[in-house]
Short mmCIF file of C-alpha atoms and ligand atoms in Angstrom, two decimals:
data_model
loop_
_atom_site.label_atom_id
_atom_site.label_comp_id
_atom_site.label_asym_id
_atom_site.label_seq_id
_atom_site.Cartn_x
_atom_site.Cartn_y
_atom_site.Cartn_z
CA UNK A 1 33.57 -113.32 93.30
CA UNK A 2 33.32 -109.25 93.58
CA UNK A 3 36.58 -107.24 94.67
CA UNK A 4 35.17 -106.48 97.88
CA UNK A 5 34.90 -110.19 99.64
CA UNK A 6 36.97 -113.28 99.20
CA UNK A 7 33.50 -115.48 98.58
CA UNK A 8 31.54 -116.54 95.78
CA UNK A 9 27.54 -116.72 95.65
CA UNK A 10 26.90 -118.57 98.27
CA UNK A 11 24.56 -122.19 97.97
CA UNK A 12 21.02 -122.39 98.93
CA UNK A 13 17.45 -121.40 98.93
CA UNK A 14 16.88 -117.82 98.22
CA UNK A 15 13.88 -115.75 97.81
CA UNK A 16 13.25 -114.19 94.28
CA UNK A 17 9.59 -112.78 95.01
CA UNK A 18 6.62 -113.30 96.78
CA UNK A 19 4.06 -115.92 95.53
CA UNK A 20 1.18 -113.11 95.06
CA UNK A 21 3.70 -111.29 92.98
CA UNK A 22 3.37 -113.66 90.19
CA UNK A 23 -0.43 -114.56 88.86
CA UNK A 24 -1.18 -117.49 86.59
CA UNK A 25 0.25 -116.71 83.23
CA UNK A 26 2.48 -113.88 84.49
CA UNK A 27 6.02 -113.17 83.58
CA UNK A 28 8.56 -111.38 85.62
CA UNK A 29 11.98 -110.65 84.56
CA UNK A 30 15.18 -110.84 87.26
CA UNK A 31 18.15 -110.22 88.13
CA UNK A 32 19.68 -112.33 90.63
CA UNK A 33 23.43 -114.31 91.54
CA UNK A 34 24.40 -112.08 88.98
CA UNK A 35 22.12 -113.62 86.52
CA UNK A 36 19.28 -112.84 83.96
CA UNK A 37 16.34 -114.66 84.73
CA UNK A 38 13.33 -115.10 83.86
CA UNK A 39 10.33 -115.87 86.37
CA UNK A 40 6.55 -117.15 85.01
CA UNK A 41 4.04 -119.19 86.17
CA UNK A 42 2.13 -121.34 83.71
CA UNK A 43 -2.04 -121.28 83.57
CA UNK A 44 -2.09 -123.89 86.01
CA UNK A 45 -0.28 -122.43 88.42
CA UNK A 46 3.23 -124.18 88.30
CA UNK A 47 6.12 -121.31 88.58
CA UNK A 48 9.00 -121.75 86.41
CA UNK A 49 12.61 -119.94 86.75
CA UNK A 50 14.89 -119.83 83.56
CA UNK A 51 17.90 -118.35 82.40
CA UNK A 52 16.20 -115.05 80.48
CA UNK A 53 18.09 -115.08 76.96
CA UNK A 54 16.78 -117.54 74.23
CA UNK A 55 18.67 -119.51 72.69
CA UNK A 56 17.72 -118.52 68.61
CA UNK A 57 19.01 -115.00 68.56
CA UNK A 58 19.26 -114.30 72.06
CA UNK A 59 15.84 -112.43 73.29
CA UNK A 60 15.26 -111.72 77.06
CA UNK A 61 11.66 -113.68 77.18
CA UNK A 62 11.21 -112.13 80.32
CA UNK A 63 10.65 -108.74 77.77
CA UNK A 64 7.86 -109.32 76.14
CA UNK A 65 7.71 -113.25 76.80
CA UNK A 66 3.97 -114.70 76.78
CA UNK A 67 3.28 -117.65 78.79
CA UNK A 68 0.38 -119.97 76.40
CA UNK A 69 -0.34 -123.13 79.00
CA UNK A 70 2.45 -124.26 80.75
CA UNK A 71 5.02 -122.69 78.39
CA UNK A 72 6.44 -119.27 77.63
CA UNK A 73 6.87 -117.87 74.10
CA UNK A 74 9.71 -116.05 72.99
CA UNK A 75 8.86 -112.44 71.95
CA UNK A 76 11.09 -112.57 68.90
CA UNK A 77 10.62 -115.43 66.85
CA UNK A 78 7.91 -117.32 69.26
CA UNK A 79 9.65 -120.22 70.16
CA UNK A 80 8.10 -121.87 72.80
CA UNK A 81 9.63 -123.08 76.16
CA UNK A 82 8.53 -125.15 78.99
CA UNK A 83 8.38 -125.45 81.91
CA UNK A 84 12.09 -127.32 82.42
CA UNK A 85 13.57 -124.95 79.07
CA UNK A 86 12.86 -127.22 77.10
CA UNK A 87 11.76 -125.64 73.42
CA UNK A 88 9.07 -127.66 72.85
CA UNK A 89 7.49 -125.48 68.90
CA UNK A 90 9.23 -123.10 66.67
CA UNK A 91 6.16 -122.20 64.79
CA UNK A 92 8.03 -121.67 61.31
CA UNK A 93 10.33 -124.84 61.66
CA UNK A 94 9.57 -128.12 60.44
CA UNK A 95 11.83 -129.22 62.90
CA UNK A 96 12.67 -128.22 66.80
CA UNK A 97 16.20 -128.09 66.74
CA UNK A 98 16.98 -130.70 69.33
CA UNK A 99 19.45 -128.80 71.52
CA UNK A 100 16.92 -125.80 71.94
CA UNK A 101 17.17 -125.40 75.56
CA UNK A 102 17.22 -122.61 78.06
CA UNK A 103 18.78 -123.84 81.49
CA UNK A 104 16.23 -124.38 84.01
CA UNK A 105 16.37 -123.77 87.91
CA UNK A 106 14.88 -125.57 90.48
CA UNK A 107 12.16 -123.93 92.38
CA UNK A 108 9.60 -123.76 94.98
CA UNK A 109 6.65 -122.04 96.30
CA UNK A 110 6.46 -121.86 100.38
CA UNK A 111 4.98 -119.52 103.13
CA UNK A 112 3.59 -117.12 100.14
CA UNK A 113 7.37 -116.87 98.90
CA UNK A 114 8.81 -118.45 95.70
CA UNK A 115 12.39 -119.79 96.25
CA UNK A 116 15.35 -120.58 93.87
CA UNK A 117 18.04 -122.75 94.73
CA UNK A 118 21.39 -121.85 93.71
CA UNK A 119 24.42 -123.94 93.39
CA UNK A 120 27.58 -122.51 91.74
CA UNK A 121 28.20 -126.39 90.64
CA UNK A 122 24.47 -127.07 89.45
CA UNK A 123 24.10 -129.62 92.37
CA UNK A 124 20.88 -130.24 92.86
CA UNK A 125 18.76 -128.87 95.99
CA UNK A 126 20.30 -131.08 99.16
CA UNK A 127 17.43 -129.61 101.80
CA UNK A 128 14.28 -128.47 101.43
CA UNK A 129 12.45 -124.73 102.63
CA UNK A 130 10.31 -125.42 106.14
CA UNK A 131 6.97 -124.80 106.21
CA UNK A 132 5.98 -121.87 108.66
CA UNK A 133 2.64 -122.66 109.98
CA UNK A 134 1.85 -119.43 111.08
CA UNK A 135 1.60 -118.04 107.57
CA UNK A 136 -0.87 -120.03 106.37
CA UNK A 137 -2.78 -119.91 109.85
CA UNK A 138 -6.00 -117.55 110.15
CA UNK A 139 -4.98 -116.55 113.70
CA UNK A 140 -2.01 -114.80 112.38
CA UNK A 141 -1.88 -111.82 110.39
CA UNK A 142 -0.79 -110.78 106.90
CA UNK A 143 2.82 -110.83 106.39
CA UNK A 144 3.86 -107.18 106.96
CA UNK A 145 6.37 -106.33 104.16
CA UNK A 146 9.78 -104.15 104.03
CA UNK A 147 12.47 -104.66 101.84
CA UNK A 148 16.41 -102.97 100.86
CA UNK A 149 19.29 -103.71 98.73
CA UNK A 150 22.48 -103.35 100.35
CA UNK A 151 25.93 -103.13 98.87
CA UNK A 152 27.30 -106.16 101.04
CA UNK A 153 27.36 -109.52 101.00
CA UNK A 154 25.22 -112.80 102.69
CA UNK A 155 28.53 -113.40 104.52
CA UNK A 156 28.48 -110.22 106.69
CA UNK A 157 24.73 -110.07 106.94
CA UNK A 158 24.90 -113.76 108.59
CA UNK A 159 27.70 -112.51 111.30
CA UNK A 160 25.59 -109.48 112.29
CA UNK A 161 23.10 -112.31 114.10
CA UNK A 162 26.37 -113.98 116.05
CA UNK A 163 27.92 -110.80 116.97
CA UNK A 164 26.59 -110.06 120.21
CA UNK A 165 28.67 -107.06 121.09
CA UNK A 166 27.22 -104.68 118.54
CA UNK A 167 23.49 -105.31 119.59
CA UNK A 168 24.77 -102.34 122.25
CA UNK A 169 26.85 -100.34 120.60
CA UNK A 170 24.68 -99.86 117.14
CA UNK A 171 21.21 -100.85 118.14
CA UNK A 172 21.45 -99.93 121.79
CA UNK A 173 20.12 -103.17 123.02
CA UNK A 174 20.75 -102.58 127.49
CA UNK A 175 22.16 -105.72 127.55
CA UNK A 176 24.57 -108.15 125.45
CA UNK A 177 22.26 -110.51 124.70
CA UNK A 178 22.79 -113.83 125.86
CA UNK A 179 23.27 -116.48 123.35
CA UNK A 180 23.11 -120.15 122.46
CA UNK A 181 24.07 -121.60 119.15
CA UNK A 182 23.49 -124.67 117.91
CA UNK A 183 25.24 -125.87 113.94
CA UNK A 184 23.40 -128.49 112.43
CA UNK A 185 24.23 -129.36 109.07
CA UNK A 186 23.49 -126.35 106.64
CA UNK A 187 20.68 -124.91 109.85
CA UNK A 188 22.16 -122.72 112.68
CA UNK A 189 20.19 -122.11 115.24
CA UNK A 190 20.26 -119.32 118.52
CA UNK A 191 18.25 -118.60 120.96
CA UNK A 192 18.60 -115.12 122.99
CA UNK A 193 17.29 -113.52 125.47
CA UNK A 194 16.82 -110.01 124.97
CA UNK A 195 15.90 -106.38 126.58
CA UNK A 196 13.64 -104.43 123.82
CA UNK A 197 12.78 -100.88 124.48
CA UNK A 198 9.22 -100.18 122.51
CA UNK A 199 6.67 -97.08 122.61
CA UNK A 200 5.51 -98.90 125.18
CA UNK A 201 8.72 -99.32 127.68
CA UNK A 202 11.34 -101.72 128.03
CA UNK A 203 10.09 -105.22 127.63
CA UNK A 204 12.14 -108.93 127.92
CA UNK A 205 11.57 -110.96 125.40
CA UNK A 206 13.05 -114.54 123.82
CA UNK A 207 14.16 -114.68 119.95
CA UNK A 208 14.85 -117.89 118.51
CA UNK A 209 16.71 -118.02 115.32
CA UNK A 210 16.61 -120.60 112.68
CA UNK A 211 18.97 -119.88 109.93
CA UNK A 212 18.76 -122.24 106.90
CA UNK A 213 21.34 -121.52 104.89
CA UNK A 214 22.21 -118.30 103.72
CA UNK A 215 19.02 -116.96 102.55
CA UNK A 216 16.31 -117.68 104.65
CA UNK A 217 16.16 -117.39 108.55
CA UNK A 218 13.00 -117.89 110.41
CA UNK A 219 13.22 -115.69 113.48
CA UNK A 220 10.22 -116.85 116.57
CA UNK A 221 10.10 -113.19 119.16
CA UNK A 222 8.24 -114.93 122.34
CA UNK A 223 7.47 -112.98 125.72
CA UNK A 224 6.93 -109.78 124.17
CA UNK A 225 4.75 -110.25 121.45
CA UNK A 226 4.16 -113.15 119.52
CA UNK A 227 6.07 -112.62 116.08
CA UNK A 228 7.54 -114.50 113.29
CA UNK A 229 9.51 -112.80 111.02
CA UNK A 230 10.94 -114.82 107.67
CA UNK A 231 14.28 -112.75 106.67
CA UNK A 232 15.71 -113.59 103.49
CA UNK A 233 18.68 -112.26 101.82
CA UNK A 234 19.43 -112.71 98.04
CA UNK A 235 22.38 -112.02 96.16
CA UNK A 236 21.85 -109.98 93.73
CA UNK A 237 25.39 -110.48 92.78
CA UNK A 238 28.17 -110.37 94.49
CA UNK A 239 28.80 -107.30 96.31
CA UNK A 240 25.04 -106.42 96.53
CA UNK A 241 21.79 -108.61 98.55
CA UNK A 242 17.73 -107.88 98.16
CA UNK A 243 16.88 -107.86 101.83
CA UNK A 244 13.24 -109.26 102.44
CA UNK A 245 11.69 -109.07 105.98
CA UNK A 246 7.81 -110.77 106.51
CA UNK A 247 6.34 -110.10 109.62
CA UNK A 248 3.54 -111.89 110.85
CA UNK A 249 1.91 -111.64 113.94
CA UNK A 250 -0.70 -113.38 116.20
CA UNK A 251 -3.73 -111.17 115.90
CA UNK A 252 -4.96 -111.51 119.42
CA UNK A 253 -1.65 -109.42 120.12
CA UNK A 254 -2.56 -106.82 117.76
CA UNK A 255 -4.69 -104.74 120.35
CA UNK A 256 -1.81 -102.86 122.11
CA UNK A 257 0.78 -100.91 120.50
CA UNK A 258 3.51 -103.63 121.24
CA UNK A 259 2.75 -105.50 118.52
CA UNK A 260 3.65 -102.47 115.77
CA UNK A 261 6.88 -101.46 117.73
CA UNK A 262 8.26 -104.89 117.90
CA UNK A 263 7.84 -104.28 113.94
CA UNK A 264 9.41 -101.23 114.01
CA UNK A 265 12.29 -102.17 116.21
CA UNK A 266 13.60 -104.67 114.02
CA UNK A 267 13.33 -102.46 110.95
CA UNK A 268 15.18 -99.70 113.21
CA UNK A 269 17.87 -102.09 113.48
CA UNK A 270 18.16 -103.45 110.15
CA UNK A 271 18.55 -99.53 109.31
CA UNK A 272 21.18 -98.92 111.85
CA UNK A 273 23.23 -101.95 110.54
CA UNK A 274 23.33 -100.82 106.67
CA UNK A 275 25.70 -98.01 106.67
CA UNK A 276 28.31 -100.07 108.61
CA UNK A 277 27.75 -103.21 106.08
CA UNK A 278 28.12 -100.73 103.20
CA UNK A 279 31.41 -99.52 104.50
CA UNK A 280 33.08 -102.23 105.92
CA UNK A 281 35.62 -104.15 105.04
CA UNK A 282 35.52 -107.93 105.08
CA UNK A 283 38.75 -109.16 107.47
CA UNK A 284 39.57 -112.56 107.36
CA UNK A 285 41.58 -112.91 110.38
CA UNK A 286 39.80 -110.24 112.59
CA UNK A 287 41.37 -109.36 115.92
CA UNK A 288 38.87 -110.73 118.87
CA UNK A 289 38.44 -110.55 122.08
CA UNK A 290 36.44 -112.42 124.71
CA UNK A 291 33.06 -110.74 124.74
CA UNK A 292 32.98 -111.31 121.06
CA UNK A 293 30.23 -113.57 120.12
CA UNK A 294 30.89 -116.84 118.30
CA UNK A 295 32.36 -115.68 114.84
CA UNK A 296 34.40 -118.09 114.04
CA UNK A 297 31.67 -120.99 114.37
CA UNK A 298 29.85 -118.94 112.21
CA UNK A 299 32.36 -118.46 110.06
CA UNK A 300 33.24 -122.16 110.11
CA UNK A 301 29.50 -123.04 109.42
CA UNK A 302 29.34 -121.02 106.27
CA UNK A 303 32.40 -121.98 104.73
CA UNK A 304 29.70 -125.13 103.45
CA UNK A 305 28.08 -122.66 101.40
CA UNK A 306 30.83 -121.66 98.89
CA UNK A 307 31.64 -124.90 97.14
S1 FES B 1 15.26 -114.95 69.83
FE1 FES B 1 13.75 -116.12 70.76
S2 FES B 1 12.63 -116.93 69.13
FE2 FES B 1 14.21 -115.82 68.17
FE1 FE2 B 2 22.50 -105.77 113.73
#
């Protein structure tokens, strides 16, 4: 828990890099939940995520670690690790000392993103990441990249979505957007109906937002241009999250200019909303009033995540 917000890291999914990041026998080392990690994928292709410091004499193997078939080997002493942590050869030992182990997470490769799944209790993963079509679909187009780290927390980033009065007063939306919500276990889903001003004029348009979790939200724009756009937010500890927006778009759209400023509209906003996250303070019992959008259903739905 940081000073700044009574929550822990929240559970879930969460992006830790993009699948093209990471190529057959590569290592990456991260920081993430306020954790070392280590990141590799073996030579046939299976990704791995372990806690980074070995267990001998306490080497980050994510510095200098070499992955040798489906393990990775220690760049001090070359032990050798698998897949699950597991030290599987200490080239100098008779023996493997049967409690060499580095914890292993559970991970998973979908929509070009790899995804850890965090659980402050090591429970293991109780949903799974849904497949996007679109991003595996030749009629759409390359997922369009940006990406921030912002001193807040997965809390506050989730309320921005439910908090309809601000769409006008920071992004300077014309109307208060409509919305329905829908809680559904550990998915939340809206639908609004928005007013977007682009290069191109003011156009009305439909978003539909699919929030699994904390992490990942799948966000459908309809009407003005067909986009999907996979956010995902990942603590990097807990007063600061590694924003990750992937665009992708139908490429019959891509002929006007709507296309690129519904892109650029949403990355206008997510810059309009950092400085107030970053200064903020978290109040528990904030004073509402009737236009307010549904915050405490949100705030009910992601009390699951802390426990
Ligand atoms: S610290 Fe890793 S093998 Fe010695
Ligand atoms: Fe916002």
């Amino acid at each position: 828990m940081s000073e700044r917000f009574p929550f822990s890291i929240p559970n879930g999914w969460f992006q830790i890099a993009y699948s093209d990041e990471l190529e057959p026998g590569g290592v990456l080392p991260l920081h993430y939940f306020g954790q070392d990690l280590v990141l590799f994928r073996a030579e046939g292709g299976e990704v791995a995520l372990l806690d980074a410091f070995c267990p001998h004499l306490g080497a980050h193997l994510g510095h200098g670690g070499v992955v040798d078939g489906d393990r990775i080997r220690c760049p001090f002493h070359a032990w050798e690790f698998d897949t699950r942590g597991a030290c599987r050869n200490v080239p100098y030992a008779r023996k493997v000392p049967p409690k060499a182990k580095v914890a292993p997470w559970n991970c998973a490769e979908r929509n070009q993103i790899i995804w850890a799944w965090h659980h402050v209790e090591g429970v293991a993963p109780t949903w799974e990441i849904p497949d996007v079509p679109e991003v595996s679909s030749d009629d759409w187009t390359a997922l369009e990249r940006h990406r921030w780290t912002v001193r807040t927390h997965n809390q506050e980033i989730g309320e921005n979505a439910v908090d309809r009065a601000h769409f006008r007063y920071v992004h300077g939306t014309t109307n208060v957007p409509e919305s329905e919500l829908e809680l559904d276990g550990h998915i939340r889903r809206a639908i609004q109906h928005v007013h977007m001003s682009t290069p191109h004029g003011e156009v009305k348009g439909r978003i539909k937002v699919e929030a699994h979790g904390m992490g990942c939200t799948i966000t459908r724009f309809t009407g003005i241009c067909e986009t999907v756009l996979l956010l995902s937010h990942t603590p990097i500890d807990g007063g600061s999250v590694d924003s990750r927006f992937s665009f992708t778009q139908r490429k019959a759209d891509q002929k006007t200019g709507v296309a690129a400023g519904v892109i650029k509209e949403v990355v206008r906003q997510m810059n309009q909303d950092i400085p107030i996250w970053e200064h903020k303070k978290y109040l528990p019992k904030p004073m509402l009033c009737d236009g307010d959008g549904p915050i405490p259903e949100y705030r009910k739905w992601a009390s699951q995540f802390y426990h």
